mmCIF file of C-alpha atoms in Angstrom:
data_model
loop_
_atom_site.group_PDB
_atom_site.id
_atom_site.type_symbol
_atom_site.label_atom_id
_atom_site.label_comp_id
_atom_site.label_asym_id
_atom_site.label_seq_id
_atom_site.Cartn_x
_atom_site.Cartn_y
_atom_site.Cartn_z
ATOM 1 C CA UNK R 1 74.347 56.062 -48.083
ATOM 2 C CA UNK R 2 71.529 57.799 -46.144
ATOM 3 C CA UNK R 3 71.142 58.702 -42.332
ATOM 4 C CA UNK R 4 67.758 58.839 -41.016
ATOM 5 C CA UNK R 5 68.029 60.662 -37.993
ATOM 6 C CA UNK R 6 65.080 60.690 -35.162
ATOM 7 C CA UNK R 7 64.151 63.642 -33.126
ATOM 8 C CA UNK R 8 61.467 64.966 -30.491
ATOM 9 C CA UNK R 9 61.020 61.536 -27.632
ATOM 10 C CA UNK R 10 61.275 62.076 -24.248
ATOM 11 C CA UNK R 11 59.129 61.828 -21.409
ATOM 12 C CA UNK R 12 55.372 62.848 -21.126
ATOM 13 C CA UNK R 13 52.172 62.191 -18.817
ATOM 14 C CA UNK R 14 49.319 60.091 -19.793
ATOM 15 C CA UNK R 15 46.780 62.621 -22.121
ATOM 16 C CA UNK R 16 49.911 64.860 -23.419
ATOM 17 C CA UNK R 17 51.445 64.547 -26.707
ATOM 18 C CA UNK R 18 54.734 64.368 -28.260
ATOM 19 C CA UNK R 19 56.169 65.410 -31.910
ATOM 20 C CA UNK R 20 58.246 63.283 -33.218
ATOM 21 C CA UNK R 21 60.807 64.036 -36.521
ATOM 22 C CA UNK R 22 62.735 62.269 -38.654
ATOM 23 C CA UNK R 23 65.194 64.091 -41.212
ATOM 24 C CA UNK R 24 66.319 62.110 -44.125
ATOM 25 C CA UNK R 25 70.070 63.222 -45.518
ATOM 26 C CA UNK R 26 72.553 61.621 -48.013
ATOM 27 C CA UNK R 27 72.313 60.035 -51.172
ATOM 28 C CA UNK R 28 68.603 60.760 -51.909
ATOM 29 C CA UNK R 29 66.848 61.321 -55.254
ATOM 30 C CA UNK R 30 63.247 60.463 -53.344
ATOM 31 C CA UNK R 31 61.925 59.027 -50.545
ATOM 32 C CA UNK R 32 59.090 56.845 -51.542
ATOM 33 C CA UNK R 33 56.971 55.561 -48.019
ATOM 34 C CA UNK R 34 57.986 56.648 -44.706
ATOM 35 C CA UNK R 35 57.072 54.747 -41.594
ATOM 36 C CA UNK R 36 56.950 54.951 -37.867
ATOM 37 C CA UNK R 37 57.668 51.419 -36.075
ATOM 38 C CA UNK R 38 58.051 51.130 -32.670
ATOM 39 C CA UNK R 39 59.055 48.488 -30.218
ATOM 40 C CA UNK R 40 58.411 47.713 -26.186
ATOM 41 C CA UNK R 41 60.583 45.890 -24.291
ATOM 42 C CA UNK R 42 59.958 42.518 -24.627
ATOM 43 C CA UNK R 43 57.955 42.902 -27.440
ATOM 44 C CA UNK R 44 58.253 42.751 -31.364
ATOM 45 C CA UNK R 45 59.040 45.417 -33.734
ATOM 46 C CA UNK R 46 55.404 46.994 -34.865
ATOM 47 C CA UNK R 47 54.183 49.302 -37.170
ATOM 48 C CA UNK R 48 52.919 52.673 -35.780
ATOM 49 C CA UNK R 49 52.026 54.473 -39.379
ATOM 50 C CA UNK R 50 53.281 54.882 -42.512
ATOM 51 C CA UNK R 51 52.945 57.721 -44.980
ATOM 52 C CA UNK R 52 53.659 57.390 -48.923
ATOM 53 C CA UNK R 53 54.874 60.210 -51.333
ATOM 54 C CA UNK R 54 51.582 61.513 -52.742
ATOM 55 C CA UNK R 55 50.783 61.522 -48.835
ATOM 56 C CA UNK R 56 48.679 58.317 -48.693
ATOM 57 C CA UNK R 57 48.528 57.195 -45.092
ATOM 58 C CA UNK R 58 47.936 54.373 -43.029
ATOM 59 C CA UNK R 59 47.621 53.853 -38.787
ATOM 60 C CA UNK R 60 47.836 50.958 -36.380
ATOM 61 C CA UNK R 61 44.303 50.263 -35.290
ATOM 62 C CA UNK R 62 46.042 51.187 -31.337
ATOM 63 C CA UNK R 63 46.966 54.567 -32.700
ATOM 64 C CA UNK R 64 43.931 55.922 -34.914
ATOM 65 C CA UNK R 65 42.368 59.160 -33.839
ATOM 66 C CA UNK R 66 45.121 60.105 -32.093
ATOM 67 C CA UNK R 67 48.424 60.257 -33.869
ATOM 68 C CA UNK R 68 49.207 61.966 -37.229
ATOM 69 C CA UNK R 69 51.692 61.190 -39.991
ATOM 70 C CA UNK R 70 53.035 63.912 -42.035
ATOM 71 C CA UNK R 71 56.175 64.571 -44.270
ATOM 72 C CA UNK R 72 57.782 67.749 -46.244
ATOM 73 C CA UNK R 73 58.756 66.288 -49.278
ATOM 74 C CA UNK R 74 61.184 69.270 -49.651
ATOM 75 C CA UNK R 75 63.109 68.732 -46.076
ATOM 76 C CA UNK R 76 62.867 64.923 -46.361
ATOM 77 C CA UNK R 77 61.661 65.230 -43.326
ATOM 78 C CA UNK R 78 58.599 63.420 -41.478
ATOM 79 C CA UNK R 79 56.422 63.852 -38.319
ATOM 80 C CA UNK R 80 54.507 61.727 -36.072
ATOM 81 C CA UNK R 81 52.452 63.896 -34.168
ATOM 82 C CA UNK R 82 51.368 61.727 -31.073
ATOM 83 C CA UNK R 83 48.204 63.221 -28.519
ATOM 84 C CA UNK R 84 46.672 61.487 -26.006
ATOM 85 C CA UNK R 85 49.213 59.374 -25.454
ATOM 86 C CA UNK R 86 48.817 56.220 -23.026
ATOM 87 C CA UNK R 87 51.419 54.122 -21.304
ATOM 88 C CA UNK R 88 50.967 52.029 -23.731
ATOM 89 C CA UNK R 89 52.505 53.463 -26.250
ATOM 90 C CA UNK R 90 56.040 53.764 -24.370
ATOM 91 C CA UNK R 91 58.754 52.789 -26.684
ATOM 92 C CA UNK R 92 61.274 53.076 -28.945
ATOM 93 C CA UNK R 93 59.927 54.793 -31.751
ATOM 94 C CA UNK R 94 61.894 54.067 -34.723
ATOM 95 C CA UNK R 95 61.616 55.979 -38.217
ATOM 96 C CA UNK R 96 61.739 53.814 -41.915
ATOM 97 C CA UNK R 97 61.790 54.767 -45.033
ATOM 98 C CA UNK R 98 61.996 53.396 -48.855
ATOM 99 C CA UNK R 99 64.987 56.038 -50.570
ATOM 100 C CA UNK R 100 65.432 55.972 -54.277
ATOM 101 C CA UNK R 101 69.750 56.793 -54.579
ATOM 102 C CA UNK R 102 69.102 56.530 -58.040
ATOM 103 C CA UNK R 103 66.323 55.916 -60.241
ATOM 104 C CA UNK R 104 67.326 51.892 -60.154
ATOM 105 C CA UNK R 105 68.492 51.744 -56.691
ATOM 106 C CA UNK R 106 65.593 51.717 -53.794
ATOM 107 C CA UNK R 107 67.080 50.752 -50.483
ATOM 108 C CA UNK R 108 65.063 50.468 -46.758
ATOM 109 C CA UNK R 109 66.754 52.570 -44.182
ATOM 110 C CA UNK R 110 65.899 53.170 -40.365
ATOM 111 C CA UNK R 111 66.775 55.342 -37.881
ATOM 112 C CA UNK R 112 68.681 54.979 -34.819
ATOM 113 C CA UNK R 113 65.479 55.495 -32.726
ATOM 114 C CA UNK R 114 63.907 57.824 -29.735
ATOM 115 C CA UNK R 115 62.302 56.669 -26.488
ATOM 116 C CA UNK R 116 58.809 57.666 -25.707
ATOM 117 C CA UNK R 117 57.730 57.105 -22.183
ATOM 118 C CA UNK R 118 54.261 58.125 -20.993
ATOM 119 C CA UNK R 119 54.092 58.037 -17.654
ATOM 120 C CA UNK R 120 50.961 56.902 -15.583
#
């Protein structure tokens, strides 16, 4: 089993930014692409950015230029970094990731999820 465990929402004003964190712990011989998602009430689940191993990433159109995607392979740990955020992007931000338990067994985990709210 693996916990993914979400870190750094909370509430910020319109232009300010936010760090988010996600710490991977368990079972894990790798993580192979980590992901930010994040949902709005009312709304469906969507994909914020995604980051693979080698470091390959990839951004909502809504979110380019402004947030980040990083990981430390060594912490199985990774980072949204989030500036100029817009009331749009309140949510639940919700972490994903692809963990080899063993070199057969790749499973899809998420986290629990942390609120963002950017105030106007």
């Amino acid at each position: 089993q693996v916990q993914l465990v979400e870190s750094g929402g909370g509430l910020v004003q319109t232009g300010g930014s936010l760090r988010l964190s996600c710490a991977a712990s368990g079972s894990i011989i790798s993580i192979e692409t980590m992901g930010w998602y994040r949902q709005a009430p009312g709304k469906q689940r969507e994909l914020v950015a995604t980051i693979t191993k080698g470091g390959r990433t990839n951004f909502a159109d809504s979110v380019k230029g402004r947030f980040t995607i990083s990981r430390d392979n060594a912490k199985n740990t990774g980072y949204l970094q989030m500036n100029g955020l817009k009331p749009e992007d309140t949510a639940v931000y919700y972490c994903n990731a692809n963990v080899y338990e063993s070199p057969s067994r790749l499973y899809n985990y998420w986290g629990q999820g942390t609120q963002v709210t950017v105030s106007s």
